[in-house]
Amino acid sequence: MRVLIVSANQERSPDPVAPLGACYVASAVAAAGHDTEMLDLCFSGDIDADVRAAVAAHRPDVIGLAMRNVDNCAFPDTVSYTPHYARVAAAAREARDVPIVLGGSAFTTMPRFYLPALRAPYGIVGEGEVAFPMLLERLGRGESTGDVPGVARWNASDGTVAVNPPAWLPEVDSIHADRRWMDVGAYYREGGMANVQTKRGCHYKCTFCAYPVIEGRGMRTRDPAGIAAEVRELLDAHGVTQFFIVDSVFNAPRGYAERVCAALKPLGRHIRWSCFVTPGNFTAELLDAMVEAGCQSIDFGTDAGSNTTLRAFRKSFDVDDIRAASAYCRERGVPFCHSLVFGGERETWDTVAETIALMDECRPTAVTAMCGVRIYPETPLATTLLGRGDVPSPDALYEPWFYFAPDVREGLADVVARAARERGNWLLPGMKLPDEEALHARLRGRGLKGDLWRYVSRLRLGQSLRGATGDAD
Ligand code: B12
C-alpha cells in the first residue's frame, strides 16, 4: 500500500522536538513493504498547502496522523492542540478520501475522544511498529481489523468507539528509527539537539503520570551497543553532538544506565546529552559514569520537595534522596534542574513552603514548576478522582483539567509565580514569565545547543555566558 505519515506537532516550546516516534513507525511500515512517505509539519507555514502537496505527490491509500501532545500540560496559560489536529485531519480528508489512522502519545492517552473528534475511522493505541503494519495488511486485503491488538475503531454510523488493548512489544532491539524521515539538521539548528531512546516502558506508580499508559509498565531495554551505534551514526552522518535521551526515566531499571554509559564512554568526549532522572536509585558512581559518557545536564523528575506530597504522589524517593542527588551534581559542577508539580493531593501551604525551601537548599541550576496536576484518563489519580466525584466524568478530562488540593486551590499560581520572581532560576511553562521566550530565542540565536535552562539564570542575573558552547569539543 501507499502510506503517508503526517507528523502534526508544531509546538516550539521549550524547543521543536524531532518526531522520533513517527520515524520509528515510518521505518516499520516501510520495512513491511509499503511505499512510505512522511510529512513533518513542525516547521510548516501553510498546513493546508503542505498536506495537499504531500498527498498529491504520494497518492496514499492510508494516511497516518502522528499526534504527540494533547496540550501543553501547563496552567493557567493552557493550550489545547485539539483544534490544530482537527485542522490537519480535515486537510488530509479534503486532499484525499482514504482512511486516516491516528497514533502517538496524545492519541494513546485518549483514543475514545480523538477518533470521533477528528472523524477518523482508525487509531493505534501504544507502540505503532507492529500494530500499524498489521492494520495496513488487513485493510489491504479487505479483512476484519477487529482483533488487531492496539487498534481503535470509530463507527461513524452509530458513533461507537471500540479500543483493543495494546500488545506491548516483547523486545525493542529489532526496531529502529531511520532518520531519513526527518530533517535532522533543522531540528539541530532550531531545537539544539537530536533525540535517542534507550528503553520503553515505565514501572513506577506515580499517581498522576501517563507514561505507563503511553509506553506500558514493563521496561524493555535496548542492547547498549546498538544505542552507541545509533549515536555514532548521528555524529558521523549529521554532525550531531547533542542529544536528549527520551526515556521516561534514564536510571531505571537498576544497573542498566551503567551499561548504557559504558557503551557511550568511548564517544564521551565528542557527545553531550541530557535526560530525565529519578532522584531515587541515583548514585555518585552513576553520575560519574554518565559524565564520562558525555552527560552534560540532568533533569530530575522530582515533582515535590515535601515527604507528604511525595508520598501522596506515590513517588519512590524522599527529600533526603533529592538532597543527595543535588549534592552529587553540585559537587561535580553538573548543571541540574528539578521539575516540580505544585497542587497535588495533600498539598498545603506548609508543603508548598517546604518544597520552595528545599529548592533553595539544593541550589539547582534551574527549577521548572507547573501549577495544578493535569489529570489524564486511565491514570491512578484519574480513577481516584472519578471515584470521589471530584472529576464529573472521563469526558471532562479530554480538555485540559487540572487538580488542585483544596487547601491551596485559591492563590497557588500567585504564590508560585512570586517564588519564581524572587529567584532567577525558576521557569514557569504555564505562566510564561515575561522574559522566558525572549531568553530562549536569544540563546538559540547564539547557536547554543542542549538544554537552555542551563543558561537562563545566568542571563537574568546579567552574568556572562563564558564557557557556553554550541557543541561538544
Ligand atoms: C522526552 C520528552 C520530552 C522532551 C523532548 C526532548 C527531545 N528533544 O526529544 C522535552 C523535555 C523537551 C519535552 C517537552 C514537552 N513535552 Co514531553 N515528553 C517526553 C517523553 C518522556 C518522551 C517522548 C518520546 O520521545 N518518546 C519516544 C517515542 C519513540 O515514542 P512516541 O512518540 O510515543 O511514539 C510511539 C507511539 O506513540 C506510536 N506512534 C507515534 N507516532 C505515531 C503515528 C502513527 C500514525 C501511529 C500509528 C503510531 C504512532 O508509535 C511510536 C513508536 O512505538 C513523553 C512521555 C512519554 N513517556 O512518552 C513526554 C510527553 C510527550 N510530553 C508531553 C508534553 C505535554 C510536553 C510539553 C508540552 C511540556 C511543556 N509544557 O513544556 C513540551 C512540548 C515539546 C514539543 N515541542 O512538543 C506530554 C504530551 C501529552 C500531553 N500531556 O499533552 C507527554 C506524553 C508527557 C506527559 N505529560 O504525559 N518532552
Coordinates of C-alpha atoms and ligand atoms in Angstrom, one line a residue:
M1 CA 0.0 0.0 0.0
R2 CA 1.0 3.6 -0.3
V3 CA 1.2 5.2 3.2
L4 CA 1.7 8.8 4.1
I5 CA 2.6 9.6 7.8
V6 CA 1.9 13.2 8.8
S7 CA 3.6 14.4 12.0
A8 CA 1.3 17.1 13.2
N9 CA 3.3 18.6 16.1
Q10 CA 4.1 22.3 15.8
E11 CA 4.9 23.2 19.4
R12 CA 8.1 25.2 19.6
S13 CA 8.3 25.5 23.4
P14 CA 10.7 24.8 25.0
D15 CA 12.1 23.6 21.7
P16 CA 10.9 22.0 18.5
V17 CA 11.4 18.2 19.1
A18 CA 12.1 15.8 16.3
P19 CA 9.3 13.3 15.6
L20 CA 11.2 10.2 16.8
G21 CA 8.0 8.1 17.3
A22 CA 6.7 8.8 13.9
C23 CA 10.1 7.9 12.5
Y24 CA 10.1 4.5 14.2
V25 CA 6.6 3.9 12.8
A26 CA 7.6 5.0 9.2
S27 CA 10.6 2.7 9.3
A28 CA 8.5 -0.3 10.4
V29 CA 5.8 0.4 7.8
A30 CA 8.5 0.7 5.0
A31 CA 10.2 -2.5 6.2
A32 CA 6.8 -4.2 5.9
G33 CA 6.9 -3.4 2.2
H34 CA 4.7 -0.4 2.0
D35 CA 5.6 2.6 -0.2
T36 CA 6.0 5.1 2.7
E37 CA 6.4 8.8 2.9
M38 CA 6.5 11.2 5.8
L39 CA 5.3 14.9 6.0
D40 CA 6.6 16.7 9.1
L41 CA 4.5 19.8 9.7
C42 CA 6.7 21.1 12.6
F43 CA 8.2 24.0 10.5
S44 CA 5.3 24.4 8.1
G45 CA 3.9 27.9 7.4
D46 CA 0.9 26.6 5.5
I47 CA -0.6 23.4 6.8
D48 CA -3.3 23.0 4.1
A49 CA -0.9 23.6 1.2
D50 CA 1.7 21.3 2.6
V51 CA -0.8 18.5 3.3
R52 CA -2.3 19.0 -0.2
A53 CA 1.1 18.9 -1.9
A54 CA 2.3 15.8 0.0
V55 CA -0.9 13.9 -0.7
A56 CA -0.9 14.9 -4.4
A57 CA 2.8 13.8 -4.7
H58 CA 2.4 10.5 -2.9
R59 CA -1.2 9.5 -3.6
P60 CA -1.5 7.5 -0.3
D61 CA -4.0 4.6 0.3
V62 CA -3.8 5.3 4.0
I63 CA -2.8 8.5 5.9
G64 CA -1.3 8.0 9.4
L65 CA -1.5 11.1 11.7
A66 CA 1.1 11.3 14.4
M67 CA -0.2 13.2 17.5
R68 CA 2.4 13.9 20.2
N69 CA 0.9 16.4 22.7
V70 CA -2.7 16.6 24.0
D71 CA -2.0 20.1 25.4
N72 CA 0.9 22.0 26.9
C73 CA 0.1 20.4 30.3
A74 CA 0.5 23.9 31.8
F75 CA -1.8 26.1 33.9
P76 CA -3.1 28.8 33.6
D77 CA -1.7 29.5 30.1
T78 CA -3.1 26.3 28.8
V79 CA -3.0 25.4 25.1
S80 CA -5.1 22.5 23.8
Y81 CA -3.9 21.1 20.4
T82 CA -7.2 19.6 19.5
P83 CA -8.2 22.4 17.1
H84 CA -4.8 22.0 15.4
Y85 CA -5.2 18.2 15.0
A86 CA -8.8 18.7 13.7
R87 CA -7.5 21.1 11.1
V88 CA -4.7 18.7 10.0
A89 CA -7.2 15.8 9.8
A90 CA -9.6 17.9 7.8
A91 CA -6.9 19.0 5.4
A92 CA -5.9 15.3 4.9
R93 CA -9.5 14.3 4.3
E94 CA -10.1 17.1 1.9
A95 CA -7.0 16.2 -0.1
R96 CA -7.9 12.5 -0.5
D97 CA -10.7 10.3 0.7
V98 CA -8.7 7.5 2.3
P99 CA -8.7 6.0 5.8
I100 CA -6.9 8.1 8.4
V101 CA -5.2 6.3 11.2
L102 CA -4.3 8.2 14.4
G103 CA -1.4 7.4 16.6
G104 CA 1.2 8.8 19.0
S105 CA 1.3 9.6 22.7
A106 CA -1.6 12.1 22.6
F107 CA -3.9 9.6 20.8
T108 CA -2.9 6.8 23.2
T109 CA -4.0 8.8 26.3
M110 CA -7.5 9.4 25.0
P111 CA -8.4 7.3 21.9
R112 CA -12.2 7.5 22.7
F113 CA -12.1 11.2 22.4
Y114 CA -9.9 11.7 19.3
L115 CA -11.5 9.2 16.9
P116 CA -14.9 10.9 16.8
A117 CA -13.4 14.4 17.4
L118 CA -11.2 14.1 14.3
R119 CA -13.7 11.9 12.4
A120 CA -11.0 9.2 11.9
P121 CA -12.1 5.6 11.4
Y122 CA -8.9 4.0 13.0
G123 CA -6.2 4.6 15.5
I124 CA -3.4 2.7 17.1
V125 CA -3.1 2.7 20.9
G126 CA 0.5 2.3 22.1
E127 CA 3.5 1.4 20.0
G128 CA 2.9 1.5 16.3
E129 CA 5.7 -0.7 14.8
V130 CA 3.8 -3.9 14.7
A131 CA 0.1 -2.8 15.1
F132 CA 0.1 -0.3 12.2
P133 CA 1.6 -2.7 9.6
M134 CA -0.8 -5.4 10.8
L135 CA -3.7 -3.0 10.4
L136 CA -2.5 -2.0 6.9
E137 CA -2.3 -5.6 5.9
R138 CA -5.8 -6.3 7.0
L139 CA -7.1 -3.1 5.2
G140 CA -5.2 -4.1 2.1
R141 CA -6.8 -7.5 2.0
G142 CA -10.2 -6.1 3.0
E143 CA -10.2 -8.3 6.1
S144 CA -11.6 -7.6 9.5
T145 CA -9.5 -5.4 11.8
G146 CA -11.4 -6.2 15.0
D147 CA -8.9 -8.5 16.6
V148 CA -5.7 -6.4 15.9
P149 CA -4.1 -5.6 19.3
G150 CA -4.0 -1.8 19.9
V151 CA -6.4 -1.0 17.1
A152 CA -9.2 1.5 18.0
R153 CA -12.1 1.9 15.6
W154 CA -14.8 4.5 15.3
N155 CA -18.1 3.5 13.8
A156 CA -19.4 6.7 12.2
S157 CA -23.0 5.4 11.7
D158 CA -23.7 4.7 15.4
G159 CA -20.9 6.8 16.9
T160 CA -19.4 4.0 18.9
V161 CA -15.7 3.5 19.6
A162 CA -14.0 0.1 20.2
V163 CA -10.5 0.1 21.6
N164 CA -8.4 -3.1 21.7
P165 CA -5.7 -3.1 24.5
P166 CA -2.2 -2.7 23.1
A167 CA 0.2 -5.7 22.9
W168 CA 3.5 -4.1 24.0
L169 CA 6.5 -5.2 22.0
P170 CA 8.3 -8.0 23.9
E171 CA 11.7 -6.6 22.9
V172 CA 12.8 -3.3 21.3
D173 CA 16.1 -4.3 19.6
S174 CA 14.5 -5.4 16.3
I175 CA 13.0 -2.0 15.6
H176 CA 14.8 1.2 14.6
A177 CA 14.2 4.8 13.7
D178 CA 15.6 5.7 10.3
R179 CA 16.4 9.4 10.4
R180 CA 15.8 9.8 6.6
W181 CA 12.2 10.6 7.5
M182 CA 13.1 13.8 9.4
D183 CA 15.2 16.9 8.8
V184 CA 17.8 16.2 11.5
G185 CA 19.7 19.5 10.6
A186 CA 16.6 21.7 11.0
Y187 CA 15.9 20.2 14.5
Y188 CA 19.5 20.5 15.4
R189 CA 19.6 24.2 14.4
E190 CA 16.2 25.2 15.8
G191 CA 15.9 22.8 18.8
G192 CA 19.6 22.3 19.6
M193 CA 19.6 18.5 19.9
A194 CA 18.7 15.2 18.4
N195 CA 16.8 12.5 20.4
V196 CA 17.5 8.9 21.2
Q197 CA 15.6 6.2 23.1
T198 CA 17.3 3.5 25.2
K199 CA 14.3 1.8 26.5
R200 CA 10.5 1.7 26.5
G201 CA 8.1 1.4 29.5
C202 CA 7.9 2.8 33.0
H203 CA 7.3 0.6 36.1
Y204 CA 6.9 3.4 38.5
K205 CA 3.5 4.0 40.1
C206 CA 3.3 7.9 40.3
T207 CA -0.4 8.5 40.7
F208 CA -0.8 11.2 38.1
C209 CA 1.6 10.1 35.4
A210 CA 0.5 8.9 31.9
Y211 CA 3.9 7.3 31.0
P212 CA 2.8 3.7 31.8
V213 CA -0.4 4.3 29.7
I214 CA 1.7 5.5 26.8
E215 CA 4.7 3.1 26.9
G216 CA 3.4 0.2 29.0
R217 CA 4.6 -0.8 32.5
G218 CA 7.2 -3.3 31.6
M219 CA 10.6 -1.8 30.9
R220 CA 12.2 -3.2 27.7
T221 CA 15.8 -2.2 27.3
R222 CA 17.9 -1.9 24.1
D223 CA 21.3 -3.5 23.7
P224 CA 23.7 -0.7 24.7
A225 CA 26.0 -1.4 21.7
G226 CA 23.1 -0.6 19.4
I227 CA 22.5 2.7 21.2
A228 CA 26.1 3.6 20.8
A229 CA 26.0 2.7 17.1
E230 CA 22.9 5.0 16.6
V231 CA 24.6 7.9 18.4
R232 CA 27.8 7.3 16.3
E233 CA 25.7 7.4 13.1
L234 CA 24.1 10.7 14.1
L235 CA 27.5 12.0 14.8
D236 CA 29.1 10.8 11.6
A237 CA 26.2 11.3 9.2
H238 CA 24.8 14.5 10.6
G239 CA 27.4 16.1 12.7
V240 CA 25.1 16.0 15.7
T241 CA 26.9 16.1 19.0
Q242 CA 24.0 17.0 21.4
F243 CA 21.2 14.6 22.4
F244 CA 18.2 14.2 24.6
I245 CA 17.6 10.6 25.9
V246 CA 13.8 10.5 25.8
D247 CA 13.3 7.6 28.2
S248 CA 10.7 8.2 30.9
V249 CA 13.5 7.6 33.5
F250 CA 17.1 7.1 32.5
N251 CA 18.3 5.5 35.7
A252 CA 15.9 2.5 35.7
P253 CA 15.9 -0.5 35.7
R254 CA 18.7 -0.9 38.2
G255 CA 22.1 -1.4 36.6
Y256 CA 21.0 -0.7 33.0
A257 CA 22.0 3.0 32.9
E258 CA 25.6 1.9 33.9
R259 CA 25.7 -0.4 30.9
V260 CA 24.5 2.4 28.5
C261 CA 27.1 4.7 29.9
A262 CA 29.8 2.1 29.4
A263 CA 28.8 1.7 25.8
L264 CA 28.8 5.5 25.2
K265 CA 32.0 6.2 27.1
P266 CA 34.3 5.8 24.0
L267 CA 32.2 8.7 22.5
G268 CA 32.1 10.7 25.7
R269 CA 34.5 13.4 24.6
H270 CA 32.5 14.0 21.4
I271 CA 28.9 14.0 22.5
R272 CA 26.8 15.8 25.1
W273 CA 23.5 14.7 26.3
S274 CA 20.7 15.2 28.9
C275 CA 17.9 13.0 30.3
F276 CA 15.2 12.6 32.9
V277 CA 16.5 11.0 36.1
T278 CA 14.7 9.9 39.3
P279 CA 16.4 11.2 42.5
G280 CA 16.0 7.7 43.9
N281 CA 18.3 4.9 42.6
F282 CA 20.9 7.6 41.8
T283 CA 24.4 7.4 43.0
A284 CA 27.6 9.4 42.7
E285 CA 29.2 6.5 40.8
L286 CA 26.4 6.5 38.3
L287 CA 26.7 10.3 37.8
D288 CA 30.5 9.9 37.3
A289 CA 29.8 7.2 34.6
M290 CA 27.2 9.5 33.0
V291 CA 29.6 12.4 32.8
E292 CA 32.3 10.2 31.3
A293 CA 29.8 9.1 28.7
G294 CA 29.0 12.8 27.8
C295 CA 26.1 13.7 30.0
Q296 CA 26.1 17.4 30.5
S297 CA 22.9 18.1 32.4
I298 CA 20.2 16.3 34.3
D299 CA 16.5 16.9 34.6
F300 CA 15.2 15.4 37.9
G301 CA 11.6 14.3 37.8
T302 CA 11.3 15.5 41.4
D303 CA 7.7 16.7 41.4
A304 CA 7.6 17.8 45.1
G305 CA 10.0 18.7 47.9
S306 CA 7.9 17.6 50.9
N307 CA 7.6 14.0 52.0
T308 CA 3.9 14.5 52.5
T309 CA 3.3 15.3 48.8
L310 CA 5.9 12.9 47.6
R311 CA 4.1 10.1 49.4
A312 CA 0.7 11.2 48.1
F313 CA 2.1 11.2 44.5
R314 CA 3.5 7.7 45.4
K315 CA 7.0 8.7 44.4
S316 CA 9.7 6.1 45.1
F317 CA 12.1 8.5 46.9
D318 CA 12.1 11.1 49.7
V319 CA 13.5 14.5 50.3
D320 CA 16.8 13.1 51.5
D321 CA 17.3 11.4 48.1
I322 CA 16.6 14.8 46.5
R323 CA 19.2 16.4 48.8
A324 CA 21.8 13.7 48.0
A325 CA 21.2 13.7 44.2
S326 CA 21.5 17.5 44.2
A327 CA 24.7 17.4 46.2
Y328 CA 26.3 14.9 43.7
C329 CA 25.6 17.2 40.9
R330 CA 26.7 20.3 42.7
E331 CA 30.0 18.7 43.8
R332 CA 30.8 17.8 40.2
G333 CA 29.6 21.0 38.7
V334 CA 26.9 19.2 36.6
P335 CA 24.0 21.5 35.8
F336 CA 20.8 20.1 37.1
C337 CA 17.1 21.0 37.1
H338 CA 14.3 19.9 39.4
S339 CA 10.9 19.7 37.7
L340 CA 8.0 20.3 40.1
V341 CA 4.3 20.0 40.1
F342 CA 2.5 22.0 42.8
G343 CA -1.0 21.4 44.0
G344 CA -1.1 17.6 44.2
E345 CA -3.0 15.6 46.8
R346 CA -2.3 16.6 50.4
E347 CA -0.6 19.8 49.2
T348 CA -1.0 22.5 51.8
W349 CA 0.7 25.9 52.2
D350 CA 3.2 24.2 54.5
T351 CA 4.2 21.6 52.0
V352 CA 4.5 24.4 49.3
A353 CA 6.8 26.3 51.6
E354 CA 8.8 23.1 52.3
T355 CA 9.2 22.5 48.6
I356 CA 10.4 26.0 47.9
A357 CA 12.8 25.8 50.9
L358 CA 14.2 22.5 49.7
M359 CA 14.9 24.0 46.3
D360 CA 16.7 26.9 47.9
E361 CA 18.7 24.4 49.9
C362 CA 19.6 22.2 46.9
R363 CA 20.6 25.1 44.7
P364 CA 19.7 23.6 41.3
T365 CA 20.7 25.4 38.1
A366 CA 17.0 25.7 37.3
V367 CA 13.6 24.7 38.6
T368 CA 10.7 24.1 36.2
A369 CA 7.5 24.4 38.0
M370 CA 3.9 23.5 37.0
C371 CA 0.9 24.6 39.0
G372 CA -2.0 22.1 39.2
V373 CA -1.9 18.5 38.2
R374 CA -3.1 17.8 34.7
I375 CA -5.3 14.7 35.0
Y376 CA -5.2 12.2 32.2
P377 CA -7.7 9.4 31.7
E378 CA -6.5 5.9 32.8
T379 CA -4.1 7.2 35.4
P380 CA -4.4 6.1 39.0
L381 CA -5.2 9.6 40.1
A382 CA -8.0 9.9 37.5
T383 CA -9.6 6.7 38.9
T384 CA -9.4 8.1 42.4
L385 CA -10.9 11.5 41.5
L386 CA -13.6 9.9 39.4
G387 CA -14.4 7.6 42.2
R388 CA -14.7 10.5 44.7
G389 CA -16.8 12.6 42.3
D390 CA -14.1 15.3 42.1
V391 CA -14.0 14.7 38.3
P392 CA -17.6 14.6 37.0
S393 CA -16.9 12.1 34.1
P394 CA -14.0 10.8 32.0
D395 CA -15.1 13.2 29.2
A396 CA -14.2 16.2 31.5
L397 CA -10.5 15.2 31.1
Y398 CA -10.4 15.5 27.4
E399 CA -10.0 19.2 27.6
P400 CA -7.2 20.3 30.0
W401 CA -8.4 19.6 33.5
F402 CA -6.1 20.4 36.5
Y403 CA -6.4 19.1 40.0
F404 CA -5.6 21.5 42.9
A405 CA -5.6 20.2 46.5
P406 CA -8.4 22.0 48.4
D407 CA -6.1 23.8 50.8
V408 CA -4.2 25.6 48.0
R409 CA -6.8 25.9 45.3
E410 CA -7.1 29.6 45.7
G411 CA -3.9 31.6 45.1
L412 CA -1.4 28.8 44.3
A413 CA -0.4 30.2 40.9
D414 CA 0.3 33.6 42.6
V415 CA 2.4 32.1 45.3
V416 CA 4.5 30.0 42.8
A417 CA 4.9 33.0 40.5
R418 CA 6.1 35.1 43.4
A419 CA 8.6 32.4 44.4
A420 CA 9.8 32.3 40.8
R421 CA 10.2 36.1 40.5
E422 CA 12.2 36.3 43.7
R423 CA 14.7 33.7 42.3
G424 CA 16.4 33.9 39.0
N425 CA 16.5 30.2 38.2
W426 CA 12.8 29.3 38.1
L427 CA 10.9 28.6 34.8
L428 CA 7.1 28.5 34.7
P429 CA 5.9 27.0 31.4
G430 CA 2.3 27.6 32.4
M431 CA 2.8 31.2 33.5
K432 CA 5.2 32.4 30.9
L433 CA 7.4 34.8 32.8
P434 CA 7.7 37.8 30.6
D435 CA 11.3 37.2 29.6
E436 CA 11.3 33.4 29.1
E437 CA 10.6 33.2 25.3
A438 CA 12.9 36.1 24.6
L439 CA 15.7 34.5 26.6
H440 CA 15.3 31.2 24.8
A441 CA 15.3 32.9 21.4
R442 CA 18.4 34.8 22.3
L443 CA 20.2 31.7 23.5
R444 CA 19.3 29.5 20.4
G445 CA 20.1 32.5 18.2
R446 CA 23.7 32.4 19.5
G447 CA 23.8 28.8 18.3
L448 CA 23.8 27.3 21.8
K449 CA 22.9 23.6 21.9
G450 CA 21.4 21.4 24.6
D451 CA 19.0 22.3 27.4
L452 CA 18.7 26.1 27.6
W453 CA 17.6 26.1 31.2
R454 CA 21.3 25.8 32.0
Y455 CA 21.8 29.4 31.0
V456 CA 18.6 31.2 32.0
S457 CA 19.5 32.3 35.5
R458 CA 22.9 33.5 34.2
L459 CA 21.3 35.7 31.7
R460 CA 18.7 37.0 34.2
L461 CA 21.5 37.9 36.6
G462 CA 23.4 39.6 33.9
Q463 CA 26.3 37.1 34.2
S464 CA 28.4 36.3 31.1
L465 CA 27.8 33.1 29.1
R466 CA 31.5 32.4 29.0
G467 CA 32.2 28.7 28.7
A468 CA 28.8 28.2 27.0
T469 CA 29.4 26.3 23.8
G470 CA 27.4 25.3 20.8
D471 CA 28.9 21.8 20.5
A472 CA 31.0 19.3 22.3
D473 CA 34.7 19.6 21.6
Ligands
B12_1 C1 11.3 13.2 26.2 C2 10.0 14.1 26.3 C3 10.1 15.5 26.2 C4 11.5 16.2 25.9 C5 11.8 16.1 24.4 C6 13.2 16.2 24.1 C7 13.5 15.9 22.7 N1 14.4 16.7 22.1 O1 13.0 14.9 22.1 C8 11.1 17.6 26.4 C9 11.5 17.8 27.8 C10 11.8 18.8 25.6 C11 9.6 17.6 26.3 C12 8.9 18.8 26.2 C13 7.5 18.8 26.1 N2 6.7 17.8 26.4 CO1 7.3 16.0 26.6 N3 7.7 14.1 26.7 C14 8.8 13.4 26.6 C15 8.5 11.9 26.8 C16 9.1 11.5 28.1 C17 9.0 11.0 25.7 C18 8.6 11.4 24.2 C19 9.3 10.5 23.2 O2 10.2 10.9 22.5 N4 9.0 9.2 23.2 C20 9.7 8.2 22.4 C21 8.9 7.9 21.1 C22 9.6 6.8 20.3 O3 7.6 7.4 21.5 P1 6.2 8.0 20.9 O4 6.4 9.4 20.3 O5 5.2 7.8 21.9 O6 5.9 7.1 19.6 C23 5.4 5.8 19.7 C24 3.9 5.7 19.8 O7 3.3 6.8 20.4 C25 3.4 5.4 18.4 N5 3.3 6.5 17.4 C26 3.9 7.7 17.4 N6 3.5 8.3 16.3 C27 2.7 7.6 15.6 C28 2.0 7.8 14.4 C29 1.1 6.8 13.9 C30 0.4 7.0 12.6 C31 0.9 5.6 14.6 C32 0.0 4.6 14.1 C33 1.6 5.4 15.8 C34 2.5 6.4 16.3 O8 4.5 4.6 17.9 C35 5.7 5.1 18.4 C36 6.8 4.0 18.5 O9 6.3 3.0 19.3 C37 6.9 11.9 26.8 C38 6.3 10.9 27.7 C39 6.3 9.5 27.2 N7 6.7 8.6 28.1 O10 6.0 9.3 26.1 C40 6.6 13.3 27.2 C41 5.3 13.9 26.6 C42 5.2 13.5 25.1 N8 5.5 15.4 26.7 C43 4.4 16.0 26.9 C44 4.3 17.4 27.0 C45 3.0 18.0 27.4 C46 5.4 18.2 26.7 C47 5.4 19.8 26.6 C48 4.2 20.5 26.0 C49 5.7 20.2 28.1 C50 5.9 21.7 28.3 N9 4.8 22.4 28.6 O11 6.9 22.2 28.0 C51 6.7 20.0 25.8 C52 6.4 20.1 24.3 C53 7.6 20.0 23.4 C54 7.3 20.0 22.0 N10 8.0 20.8 21.2 O12 6.4 19.3 21.5 C55 3.2 15.1 27.1 C56 2.3 15.0 25.9 C57 0.9 14.5 26.2 C58 0.2 15.6 26.8 N11 0.1 15.5 28.1 O13 -0.2 16.5 26.2 C59 4.0 13.7 27.4 C60 3.2 12.4 26.9 C61 4.3 13.7 28.9 C62 3.0 13.7 29.8 N12 2.8 14.8 30.4 O14 2.3 12.7 29.9 N13 9.1 16.4 26.4

